[in-house]
DNA sequence: CAGCAGAATCGAAGCGCTTCGACTCCTCTC
DNA sequence: GAGAGGAGTCGAAGCGCTTCGATTCTGCTG
């Protein structure tokens, strides 16, 4: 491996000069810069990451903690993760992938070893065990999701309360009075994952306002589970004419089942989904939906991290405004 | 941050002793070990990753290059990535997530900076641009997937040729003579991604052997695209009674469409999928399928990497044996 | 009982980089 | 024409760890 010293020798300057050319932290004459850059090119020099980290106490790595539960809302998670990785690169950072498996201890390990300059946490629970450790560690961090107590934390998330409200508003405007919410898997609520609960809160609040009856049921997703949930919904509320679906894995099964039962979408039943655009447009019925802006969430999280690391800190909660796109799955309530 | 030196002082030993306690590379008396470990506990010491990397020229990081194309066979990619991250941890490694975006340059950057001890490449094309750089860099690497030229490379993959053959065998045994392969998106073939082509090769070879007629069509996935593909298949081969589906995103749409057309599965038409177990079991019809063992692939890749880093190298191609599970989507060909 | 092997520990030399003075020229300014 | 000040460069001191002798103490062997 080529070292900085070799580059310096090749260019006929001192090591520190090469370092300053690389970092731009001091002024360097054009001629020297050119010479050094040329040597770097020619020798194929790459700064050694470890040495750099040691000397500067900056690793240029952002740790990303994604939930282990690979079976849950996977596409969204993946999209966020990829967006984080991609945006991070544009800011000169690499991303370390941590699965939830290691649990809260990962926070301690990463912070303690200075492996990463900052952390981005996904799948945040309302009372997340990682948060106390995070605060204590004093490391820069950004959450994708919203815990119960956000004091001193930077958070990025879709405004799920507004999302819920938006869905209700849309259905209410179309005249629907009885609406069922097909929620995430029960485990998601048990873990008190913020977004799921907040969506329902938003739905409930707006429903009260508009005089709509809401039936909320968790659903595991998949065909069989969705069939069960749907059956129970119609048993309990035969007059249901609208559905708000939060679990992506229940979207297609639901459409399929409704069709089989002879309930036409949107003539007999309207469906609004909360899901990525791709899911909405590729479903068997083009779905009216509120998009989950996974890419944007990942990007914003990285931007916040970078800003904080640069000292331009903002301990803020940034809620992205939900956008509802009307497609072919919603229509006026049947008379 | 607590340093090794502080631990040493606290325990009343020299720094090197602490280091040896940590690494176990020299014998340490039980009493000293205990004392040092106690100090580590008490001070909450974590070795500094950068310093360690610098001194040992080992970062304990494995770089994972995943394709940028987030819209393709996402669940599988995600599952592999998570399995890699998880297994890596059990061997004491962390995982750096690289998106394809940076392209082949990423290989050079990572190798040059010694950021990672090894790389795992996913989504390998037959003539992958990254491979020459990889060979040149001399870094330890394992591919998940199979390029055209595997000399000197360690590869892990499902045996997709055998997979294709297995599907054909199953359908042939049930008496099907005209079978359509619903393939991956056209772009996948254009990029000459090995697994897609090899599956078709396997299908073709076994079909010749069993006297079966094969029609292979790429398919973008999603409802609309699948509908188009399916229409064209039946136009061209109205006698088609079997389907082999490789594109996960076409599975559910296909079942849905067949049902709408009044073709019962498996009475009129049989469907075999190549997909993760979860997709197969959660579909509207429980699918006969060859599982894509994503977890296992990720795990094996890590194990290979670890073995190579430990000097127990194997420049081998490891093909996982496909397993076909019969479920409810295949039956005897209609008379 | 001299001598030697092995166990346990220490000291010091880096690993390759960043960064902080310090130094040398210039170019202005009054 | 002397002093101020800035631009450009260098040297050296670490950053926190690993690792390679060297050293000290046993406990044996012949």
XYZ file of C-alpha atoms (C1' of nucleotides) in Angstrom:
730
model
C 0.000 0.000 0.000
C 1.154 3.470 -0.886
C 1.475 5.811 2.071
C 1.214 9.517 2.440
C 4.948 9.669 3.076
C 5.688 8.051 -0.250
C 3.463 10.515 -2.023
C 5.270 13.335 -0.244
C 8.639 12.023 -1.302
C 7.506 11.485 -4.862
C 6.202 15.033 -5.032
C 9.186 16.472 -3.220
C 7.200 17.988 -0.371
C 6.646 17.185 3.261
C 3.981 14.835 4.513
C 2.006 17.603 6.115
C 1.778 19.408 2.828
C 0.230 16.386 1.195
C -2.188 16.156 4.057
C -3.175 19.776 3.588
C -3.641 19.296 -0.111
C -6.011 16.468 0.701
C -7.952 18.236 3.386
C -7.776 21.791 2.086
C -7.356 23.041 5.621
C -4.491 25.340 4.729
C -3.690 27.234 1.604
C -1.416 25.519 -0.847
C 0.119 27.072 -3.933
C -1.349 25.963 -7.203
C 1.918 24.501 -8.407
C 2.447 22.389 -5.306
C -1.110 21.218 -5.345
C -0.793 20.153 -8.922
C 2.403 18.295 -8.256
C 0.982 16.483 -5.273
C -2.202 15.572 -7.052
C -0.197 14.216 -9.877
C 1.844 12.042 -7.551
C -1.312 10.780 -5.910
C -2.696 9.812 -9.267
C 0.454 8.183 -10.407
C 1.045 6.166 -7.290
C -2.597 5.300 -6.899
C -2.641 6.568 -3.362
C -5.607 6.080 -1.040
C -5.474 7.399 2.510
C -5.531 4.661 5.083
C -8.873 4.759 6.827
C -7.637 3.539 10.172
C -4.780 5.972 10.405
C -7.045 8.764 9.427
C -9.606 7.823 11.999
C -6.990 7.563 14.679
C -5.362 10.876 13.965
C -8.479 12.879 13.369
C -10.889 10.997 15.608
C -13.290 10.964 12.723
C -14.064 7.727 10.973
C -16.336 9.121 8.293
C -18.660 6.290 8.985
C -22.304 6.480 9.920
C -23.809 3.490 11.646
C -27.277 2.495 10.551
C -29.281 0.306 12.882
C -32.020 -1.475 11.034
C -34.505 -3.764 12.702
C -33.715 -7.428 12.600
C -37.296 -8.275 11.841
C -36.669 -8.802 8.176
C -40.207 -9.934 7.607
C -41.700 -6.557 8.331
C -42.369 -3.771 5.857
C -39.209 -4.887 4.157
C -39.297 -2.833 1.001
C -39.580 0.383 2.939
C -36.709 -0.527 5.224
C -34.582 -1.536 2.316
C -35.354 1.627 0.442
C -34.477 3.761 3.416
C -31.277 1.856 3.984
C -30.216 2.232 0.398
C -31.078 5.899 0.415
C -29.024 6.353 3.545
C -26.071 4.566 2.032
C -26.275 6.511 -1.186
C -26.719 9.922 0.384
C -24.004 9.201 2.879
C -21.564 8.614 0.060
C -22.362 11.926 -1.516
C -21.281 13.520 1.741
C -18.145 11.436 1.995
C -19.434 8.982 4.539
C -19.705 5.232 4.496
C -22.442 3.302 6.217
C -22.081 0.521 8.717
C -25.003 -1.861 8.743
C -26.122 -3.017 12.163
C -28.977 -5.411 12.623
C -31.233 -5.116 15.594
C -29.996 -8.464 16.817
C -27.225 -7.065 18.905
C -29.783 -4.861 20.566
C -28.994 -1.837 22.662
C -25.473 -3.125 23.273
C -24.620 -2.180 19.724
C -25.052 1.451 20.626
C -22.528 1.115 23.381
C -20.103 -0.810 21.273
C -20.163 1.592 18.358
C -19.997 4.666 20.517
C -17.266 3.207 22.678
C -15.049 2.126 19.858
C -15.465 5.312 17.861
C -16.203 3.108 14.913
C -18.797 5.517 13.661
C -19.093 9.264 13.930
C -22.839 9.097 14.198
C -25.752 6.736 14.229
C -29.065 6.573 12.460
C -31.671 4.459 14.179
C -34.591 2.959 12.371
C -37.702 1.272 13.681
C -37.787 3.383 16.800
C -40.162 2.307 19.510
C -42.017 4.745 21.710
C -39.863 3.820 24.685
C -36.830 2.579 22.875
C -34.163 0.942 24.996
C -31.442 2.372 22.835
C -32.273 5.957 23.575
C -30.924 6.209 27.120
C -27.642 4.684 25.953
C -27.561 7.023 23.037
C -28.072 10.111 25.142
C -25.506 8.915 27.610
C -22.951 8.244 24.905
C -23.251 11.772 23.668
C -22.840 10.592 20.098
C -24.460 12.346 17.220
C -27.597 10.531 16.230
C -30.718 10.850 14.167
C -33.798 8.729 14.486
C -36.010 7.673 11.650
C -39.209 7.431 13.566
C -40.544 9.165 16.610
C -40.168 8.026 20.213
C -42.437 9.203 22.986
C -39.828 11.537 24.393
C -37.919 13.462 21.746
C -36.114 15.930 23.971
C -32.629 16.537 22.653
C -33.018 14.125 19.769
C -33.184 14.767 16.084
C -35.921 12.810 14.408
C -37.085 12.411 10.848
C -40.340 10.749 9.976
C -43.420 10.916 7.896
C -46.163 12.695 9.807
C -48.178 9.577 10.396
C -50.858 11.313 12.390
C -51.491 13.630 9.507
C -51.333 10.600 7.250
C -54.092 8.887 9.144
C -56.127 12.048 9.154
C -55.606 12.527 5.450
C -56.933 9.075 4.663
C -60.007 9.668 6.755
C -60.576 13.042 5.225
C -60.476 11.610 1.750
C -62.886 8.811 2.564
C -65.156 11.132 4.504
C -65.341 13.498 1.583
C -66.498 10.601 -0.553
C -69.282 9.881 1.884
C -67.928 6.841 3.672
C -69.202 6.474 7.229
C -67.870 3.068 8.241
C -64.211 2.464 7.707
C -61.870 -0.321 8.752
C -58.175 0.133 9.355
C -56.117 -2.902 8.390
C -53.103 -2.294 10.562
C -49.650 -3.690 10.954
C -48.973 -7.007 12.621
C -49.999 -7.202 16.255
C -46.364 -7.439 17.287
C -45.757 -3.977 15.902
C -48.303 -2.512 18.283
C -47.063 -4.578 21.171
C -43.636 -3.132 20.655
C -45.231 0.304 20.556
C -43.641 1.262 17.319
C -44.533 4.880 17.006
C -45.636 5.148 13.432
C -48.292 2.482 13.656
C -49.902 3.925 16.737
C -49.679 7.454 15.495
C -51.414 6.594 12.265
C -54.310 5.131 14.189
C -54.388 8.150 16.465
C -54.614 10.398 13.445
C -57.349 8.277 11.985
C -59.337 8.277 15.218
C -59.055 11.994 15.777
C -60.178 12.920 12.312
C -62.905 10.287 12.385
C -64.382 11.832 15.496
C -64.347 15.148 13.776
C -66.104 13.866 10.696
C -68.455 11.511 12.466
C -66.983 8.408 10.934
C -66.971 4.988 12.606
C -63.610 3.338 12.743
C -62.723 -0.308 13.313
C -59.038 -0.899 13.717
C -57.639 -4.404 13.390
C -54.001 -5.489 13.344
C -53.157 -7.844 10.507
C -50.152 -10.071 9.984
C -50.199 -9.724 6.221
C -50.178 -12.529 3.718
C -53.222 -14.115 2.185
C -54.450 -16.323 4.978
C -54.051 -13.766 7.746
C -55.703 -11.055 5.694
C -58.618 -13.321 4.873
C -59.179 -13.906 8.550
C -58.983 -10.258 9.432
C -61.287 -9.255 6.607
C -63.844 -11.853 7.589
C -63.945 -10.592 11.117
C -64.244 -7.012 9.979
C -67.325 -7.705 7.893
C -68.817 -9.851 10.627
C -68.543 -7.030 13.064
C -69.316 -4.165 10.707
C -71.203 -5.408 7.683
C -71.710 -1.841 6.578
C -68.026 -1.159 6.078
C -67.410 0.642 2.798
C -63.897 1.926 3.246
C -60.521 0.463 4.109
C -57.331 2.096 5.203
C -54.468 -0.356 4.818
C -51.207 0.200 6.540
C -49.633 -3.211 6.175
C -48.153 -3.535 2.718
C -48.278 -7.286 2.884
C -52.048 -7.094 3.257
C -52.677 -4.849 0.279
C -52.702 -7.355 -2.542
C -54.425 -10.096 -0.541
C -57.121 -7.638 0.441
C -57.816 -6.598 -3.134
C -57.872 -10.194 -4.180
C -60.271 -11.198 -1.431
C -62.645 -8.323 -2.042
C -62.775 -9.256 -5.666
C -63.523 -12.862 -4.839
C -66.314 -11.813 -2.553
C -67.851 -9.905 -5.384
C -67.194 -6.523 -3.820
C -66.033 -4.208 -6.542
C -63.305 -1.662 -5.889
C -64.063 1.208 -5.878
C -67.784 0.826 -6.641
C -68.706 -1.102 -3.504
C -65.651 -0.624 -1.362
C -62.922 2.008 -1.331
C -59.344 1.268 -0.349
C -56.666 3.734 0.707
C -53.183 2.411 1.346
C -50.246 3.828 3.221
C -47.345 2.449 1.236
C -44.524 3.244 -1.155
C -45.577 4.563 -4.527
C -44.360 1.454 -6.249
C -46.670 -0.803 -4.311
C -49.588 1.501 -5.032
C -49.017 1.632 -8.756
C -48.171 -2.021 -9.235
C -51.128 -3.448 -7.382
C -53.953 -5.100 -9.287
C -55.991 -1.970 -8.756
C -54.077 1.269 -8.926
C -54.341 2.369 -5.346
C -55.260 5.679 -3.885
C -52.487 6.034 -1.361
C -50.417 8.134 0.924
C -46.838 7.567 -0.123
C -44.192 6.562 2.354
C -41.275 8.671 1.181
C -38.598 6.178 2.097
C -35.894 7.733 -0.008
C -36.565 11.166 1.312
C -36.527 9.942 4.877
C -33.174 8.301 4.391
C -31.788 11.335 2.652
C -33.009 13.773 5.255
C -31.640 11.638 8.055
C -28.210 11.714 6.484
C -28.391 15.426 5.892
C -29.259 15.984 9.516
C -26.373 13.814 10.611
C -23.954 15.634 8.383
C -25.189 18.984 9.592
C -24.812 17.986 13.206
C -21.325 16.642 12.639
C -20.437 19.926 11.016
C -21.614 21.749 14.100
C -24.686 23.146 12.407
C -26.822 21.230 14.809
C -30.564 21.099 14.941
C -32.260 19.099 17.640
C -35.451 19.019 15.798
C -38.235 16.761 14.903
C -38.767 16.935 11.189
C -42.074 15.546 10.081
C -42.561 15.100 6.381
C -45.913 16.191 5.105
C -47.975 13.298 3.789
C -49.339 13.477 0.275
C -52.404 11.555 -0.783
C -52.613 10.584 -4.413
C -56.001 9.638 -5.725
C -55.957 6.653 -8.034
C -58.466 4.010 -8.944
C -59.268 2.391 -5.636
C -61.449 5.013 -4.044
C -64.791 6.362 -5.068
C -68.052 7.653 -3.612
C -69.641 5.514 -0.955
C -72.432 3.355 -2.328
C -75.897 4.646 -1.626
C -12.962 7.897 26.040
C -11.102 5.391 28.142
C -7.859 4.189 26.597
C -5.912 1.025 26.909
C -3.249 2.893 28.837
C -5.744 3.946 31.449
C -6.929 0.405 31.856
C -3.329 -0.703 32.262
C -2.701 1.877 34.924
C -5.893 1.042 36.735
C -4.974 -2.632 36.756
C -1.365 -1.972 37.601
C 0.063 -3.663 34.512
C 1.634 -2.514 31.298
C -0.304 -1.631 28.198
C 0.953 -4.627 26.314
C -0.364 -6.937 28.985
C -3.818 -5.502 28.592
C -3.533 -5.948 24.877
C -2.586 -9.582 25.323
C -5.443 -10.159 27.693
C -7.729 -8.811 25.017
C -6.285 -10.738 22.126
C -5.208 -13.892 23.912
C -2.097 -14.026 21.795
C 0.172 -14.685 24.739
C -0.401 -16.499 27.958
C -1.480 -14.437 30.907
C -1.755 -15.594 34.484
C -5.263 -16.082 35.756
C -4.853 -13.444 38.455
C -3.642 -10.773 36.049
C -6.341 -11.596 33.578
C -8.974 -11.247 36.235
C -7.604 -7.954 37.403
C -7.459 -6.530 33.893
C -10.907 -7.732 33.004
C -12.234 -6.148 36.111
C -10.632 -2.827 35.251
C -12.063 -3.015 31.754
C -15.501 -3.573 33.190
C -15.209 -0.853 35.701
C -13.894 1.777 33.371
C -16.207 0.747 30.565
C -13.353 0.385 28.166
C -13.847 -0.217 24.448
C -10.853 -0.557 22.157
C -10.616 2.249 19.660
C -11.410 0.812 16.250
C -9.174 3.156 14.298
C -6.135 2.596 16.427
C -6.664 -1.095 16.296
C -7.010 -1.084 12.552
C -3.902 0.992 12.169
C -1.746 -1.104 14.410
C -2.948 -4.477 13.254
C -3.879 -3.679 9.666
C -7.147 -5.415 10.301
C -10.340 -3.434 10.442
C -12.669 -6.292 11.277
C -15.013 -4.924 8.715
C -16.465 -6.727 5.744
C -17.746 -4.615 2.897
C -20.986 -5.720 1.308
C -21.767 -4.420 -2.152
C -25.445 -4.654 -2.862
C -26.997 -3.645 -6.156
C -28.440 -0.197 -6.312
C -31.466 -1.426 -8.197
C -33.671 -1.406 -5.153
C -36.695 -2.353 -7.184
C -35.444 -5.813 -8.005
C -36.007 -8.981 -6.006
C -35.766 -6.782 -2.973
C -36.789 -9.178 -0.260
C -34.118 -11.637 -1.255
C -31.423 -8.978 -1.312
C -32.534 -7.646 1.999
C -32.588 -11.081 3.538
C -29.113 -11.835 2.297
C -27.825 -8.506 3.519
C -29.302 -9.023 6.950
C -27.953 -12.536 7.128
C -24.532 -11.254 6.181
C -24.651 -8.575 8.834
C -25.839 -10.966 11.481
C -23.394 -13.749 10.713
C -20.577 -11.284 10.434
C -21.232 -10.135 13.980
C -21.045 -13.636 15.312
C -17.547 -13.785 13.885
C -16.580 -10.420 15.279
C -16.954 -8.473 12.078
C -19.020 -5.464 11.183
C -20.501 -4.852 7.782
C -20.089 -1.830 5.589
C -22.973 -1.274 3.235
C -22.038 -0.181 -0.265
C -24.615 0.491 -2.904
C -23.911 -0.294 -6.490
C -24.087 3.395 -7.283
C -20.435 4.020 -6.800
C -19.772 1.201 -9.212
C -16.454 -0.522 -9.668
C -14.657 2.459 -8.152
C -15.930 1.377 -4.772
C -13.786 -1.722 -4.989
C -10.717 0.376 -5.508
C -11.604 2.793 -2.762
C -12.294 0.155 -0.160
C -9.276 -1.919 -1.042
C -7.031 1.119 -1.226
C -8.074 2.586 2.072
C -7.989 -0.709 3.928
C -11.386 0.178 5.222
C -12.504 -3.413 4.989
C -10.629 -6.666 5.344
C -12.747 -8.337 2.741
C -15.623 -7.796 0.380
C -18.777 -9.662 -0.431
C -20.275 -8.856 -3.800
C -23.897 -9.427 -4.605
C -25.739 -9.309 -7.889
C -22.743 -10.486 -9.851
C -22.978 -10.220 -13.603
C -21.433 -12.762 -15.928
C -18.755 -10.302 -16.955
C -18.733 -8.099 -13.940
C -16.647 -4.957 -14.138
C -15.692 -5.245 -10.530
C -13.911 -8.528 -10.881
C -10.741 -7.357 -12.611
C -10.314 -4.666 -9.978
C -10.948 -7.172 -7.271
C -8.362 -9.605 -8.534
C -5.893 -6.818 -8.995
C -6.448 -5.511 -5.492
C -5.624 -8.891 -4.045
C -8.250 -8.408 -1.388
C -10.156 -11.280 0.098
C -13.532 -11.523 -1.532
C -16.514 -13.760 -1.917
C -19.195 -13.455 -4.542
C -22.818 -14.229 -4.033
C -23.609 -15.250 -7.549
C -21.595 -16.771 -10.317
C -19.658 -14.901 -12.980
C -18.631 -16.467 -16.271
C -15.050 -16.842 -15.174
C -14.652 -18.045 -11.622
C -10.943 -18.798 -11.634
C -9.405 -17.796 -8.340
C -12.670 -16.542 -6.912
C -14.787 -17.911 -4.129
C -18.453 -17.965 -5.006
C -21.588 -18.933 -3.172
C -24.889 -19.327 -4.923
C -27.939 -21.422 -5.284
C -27.454 -23.919 -8.083
C -29.833 -22.191 -10.442
C -29.292 -24.599 -13.290
C -30.321 -27.439 -11.063
C -33.167 -25.255 -9.875
C -34.471 -24.833 -13.394
C -34.061 -28.517 -14.047
C -35.876 -29.387 -10.852
C -38.890 -27.298 -11.794
C -39.080 -28.933 -15.192
C -38.694 -32.373 -13.721
C -41.544 -31.796 -11.343
C -43.864 -30.514 -14.034
C -42.806 -33.209 -16.459
C -43.574 -35.885 -13.922
C -47.060 -34.442 -13.625
C -47.504 -34.769 -17.349
C -47.104 -31.164 -18.443
C -45.804 -30.776 -21.994
C -46.086 -27.040 -22.594
C -44.570 -24.815 -20.003
C -43.920 -21.081 -19.858
C -41.131 -19.476 -17.889
C -42.058 -16.083 -16.476
C -38.605 -14.653 -16.077
C -37.007 -11.669 -14.451
C -37.220 -8.187 -15.931
C -35.616 -7.816 -19.324
C -32.936 -5.582 -17.829
C -31.721 -8.478 -15.723
C -30.979 -10.503 -18.816
C -29.455 -7.560 -20.598
C -27.036 -7.172 -17.756
C -26.307 -10.865 -18.016
C -26.941 -11.528 -14.390
C -25.835 -15.085 -14.008
C -28.628 -16.582 -11.989
C -31.388 -15.619 -14.373
C -29.664 -17.038 -17.414
C -28.550 -20.155 -15.636
C -32.047 -20.925 -14.496
C -33.274 -20.762 -18.049
C -30.359 -22.898 -19.205
C -31.261 -25.499 -16.646
C -34.887 -25.388 -17.703
C -34.020 -25.732 -21.388
C -31.628 -28.614 -20.892
C -34.024 -30.654 -18.816
C -36.912 -29.775 -21.112
C -35.036 -31.203 -24.076
C -34.438 -34.319 -22.080
C -38.072 -34.750 -21.141
C -39.510 -33.600 -24.426
C -41.174 -30.548 -22.980
C -41.829 -27.343 -24.913
C -40.591 -24.220 -23.225
C -41.533 -20.611 -23.809
C -39.401 -18.172 -21.895
C -40.528 -14.582 -21.466
C -38.980 -11.851 -19.350
C -41.441 -10.026 -17.173
C -41.143 -6.747 -15.310
C -43.368 -7.808 -12.476
C -46.334 -5.950 -11.127
C -49.895 -6.428 -12.231
C -49.959 -4.637 -15.543
C -46.707 -6.058 -16.874
C -47.611 -9.567 -15.828
C -50.983 -9.280 -17.507
C -49.275 -8.328 -20.731
C -46.787 -11.139 -20.551
C -49.421 -13.683 -19.680
C -51.628 -12.592 -22.558
C -48.811 -13.014 -25.005
C -47.909 -16.407 -23.623
C -51.413 -17.781 -24.144
C -51.627 -16.171 -27.561
C -48.496 -17.938 -28.649
C -49.011 -21.209 -26.809
C -52.670 -21.703 -25.956
C -51.868 -25.195 -24.747
C -49.674 -24.001 -21.910
C -50.472 -25.860 -18.712
C -47.472 -25.089 -16.557
C -45.683 -21.989 -15.362
C -42.279 -21.541 -13.840
C -42.073 -18.105 -12.234
C -38.777 -16.583 -11.351
C -39.804 -13.008 -10.770
C -41.289 -12.691 -7.320
C -43.116 -9.561 -8.272
C -45.009 -11.545 -10.892
C -46.152 -14.335 -8.617
C -49.200 -12.803 -7.021
C -50.335 -10.962 -10.145
C -50.066 -14.186 -12.095
C -52.223 -16.117 -9.661
C -54.711 -13.327 -9.628
C -54.894 -13.153 -13.409
C -55.236 -16.881 -13.872
C -58.079 -16.898 -11.422
C -59.807 -14.062 -13.240
C -59.479 -15.899 -16.510
C -61.213 -18.847 -14.987
C -58.139 -21.033 -15.048
C -58.004 -22.940 -11.812
C -54.717 -23.578 -10.078
C -53.700 -26.362 -9.996
C -56.575 -28.071 -11.863
C -56.109 -26.294 -15.171
C -52.705 -24.748 -14.747
C -49.771 -25.568 -12.515
C -47.403 -22.944 -11.130
C -43.921 -23.469 -9.734
C -42.126 -20.491 -8.273
C -38.491 -19.825 -7.526
C -38.730 -17.606 -4.476
C -38.186 -17.323 -0.757
C -40.294 -19.642 1.357
C -42.213 -16.759 2.799
C -43.478 -15.635 -0.574
C -44.491 -19.169 -1.414
C -46.448 -19.736 1.761
C -48.100 -16.338 1.935
C -49.371 -16.257 -1.610
C -53.072 -16.647 -2.313
C -52.378 -20.227 -3.373
C -49.727 -22.009 -1.391
C -47.069 -22.348 -4.022
C -45.022 -25.310 -5.020
C -41.610 -23.717 -5.083
C -37.888 -23.999 -5.064
C -36.727 -21.930 -2.129
C -34.097 -19.265 -2.508
C -32.079 -19.819 0.643
C -31.155 -16.202 1.167
C -30.128 -16.588 4.760
C -27.971 -19.542 4.034
C -26.288 -17.770 1.151
C -25.452 -14.822 3.318
C -24.221 -17.026 6.098
C -22.063 -19.172 3.868
C -20.552 -16.130 2.229
C -19.495 -14.781 5.592
C -18.116 -18.111 6.670
C -16.040 -18.285 3.520
C -14.741 -14.797 4.092
C -13.825 -15.562 7.665
C -12.104 -18.774 6.644
C -10.079 -17.002 3.994
C -9.079 -14.238 6.378
C -7.930 -16.887 8.800
C -5.767 -18.395 6.105
C -7.931 -21.449 5.694
C -8.629 -20.416 2.174
C -10.809 -22.154 -0.332
C -11.075 -20.770 -3.829
C -14.163 -22.675 -4.504
C -17.513 -22.362 -6.066
C -20.092 -23.502 -3.590
C -23.449 -24.212 -5.150
C -26.299 -24.820 -2.771
C -28.536 -27.677 -3.730
C -32.052 -26.548 -4.627
C -34.978 -28.080 -2.826
C -38.429 -28.219 -4.354
C -41.330 -28.217 -1.955
C -44.637 -29.384 -3.319
C -47.567 -27.296 -2.165
C -50.958 -26.539 -3.584
C -50.143 -24.903 -6.888
C -49.121 -27.913 -8.958
C -51.056 -30.955 -10.026
C -51.412 -33.367 -12.918
C -51.707 -31.831 -16.340
C -55.325 -31.670 -17.497
C -56.269 -34.387 -19.928
C 23.595 -27.776 41.414
C 24.505 -25.578 36.982
C 21.808 -24.678 33.278
C 17.862 -24.304 30.568
C 13.021 -24.224 29.036
C 8.829 -22.083 29.505
C 5.497 -18.874 31.565
C 4.430 -14.169 32.478
C 5.338 -9.540 31.900
C 7.333 -5.151 30.269
C 9.270 -1.440 27.122
C 9.628 0.513 22.967
C 9.006 0.890 18.268
C 6.053 1.685 15.058
C 1.196 1.665 12.101
C -0.102 6.191 8.619
C -2.215 10.078 9.372
C -3.554 15.025 11.269
C -2.442 19.180 13.325
C -0.074 22.671 15.751
C 3.415 25.828 16.068
C 7.395 27.746 13.724
C 9.790 29.362 9.938
C 10.668 31.623 5.427
C 9.562 34.535 1.979
C 6.919 38.102 -0.097
C 4.109 42.114 -0.564
C 2.187 46.067 1.427
C 1.892 50.267 4.171
C 3.304 54.479 6.264
C 13.148 51.312 4.246
C 11.474 49.038 8.372
C 7.769 46.577 10.280
C 3.407 44.135 9.789
C 1.000 40.493 8.041
C -0.260 36.839 5.099
C 0.712 32.860 2.103
C 3.064 28.584 1.779
C 5.692 25.048 3.738
C 8.015 22.024 7.104
C 9.033 19.270 11.421
C 7.548 16.977 15.141
C 4.361 15.391 18.319
C 1.016 12.587 18.989
C -3.724 9.555 18.091
C -4.408 4.377 20.781
C -3.217 0.211 19.648
C -0.273 -4.239 18.397
C 3.762 -6.744 18.412
C 8.453 -7.999 18.811
C 12.279 -8.778 21.432
C 14.128 -8.594 26.116
C 13.737 -9.621 30.931
C 12.534 -11.857 35.099
C 11.141 -15.748 37.563
C 9.989 -19.966 38.401
C 10.595 -25.304 38.191
C 13.004 -28.870 36.033
C 16.472 -32.059 34.086
C 20.756 -34.607 33.969
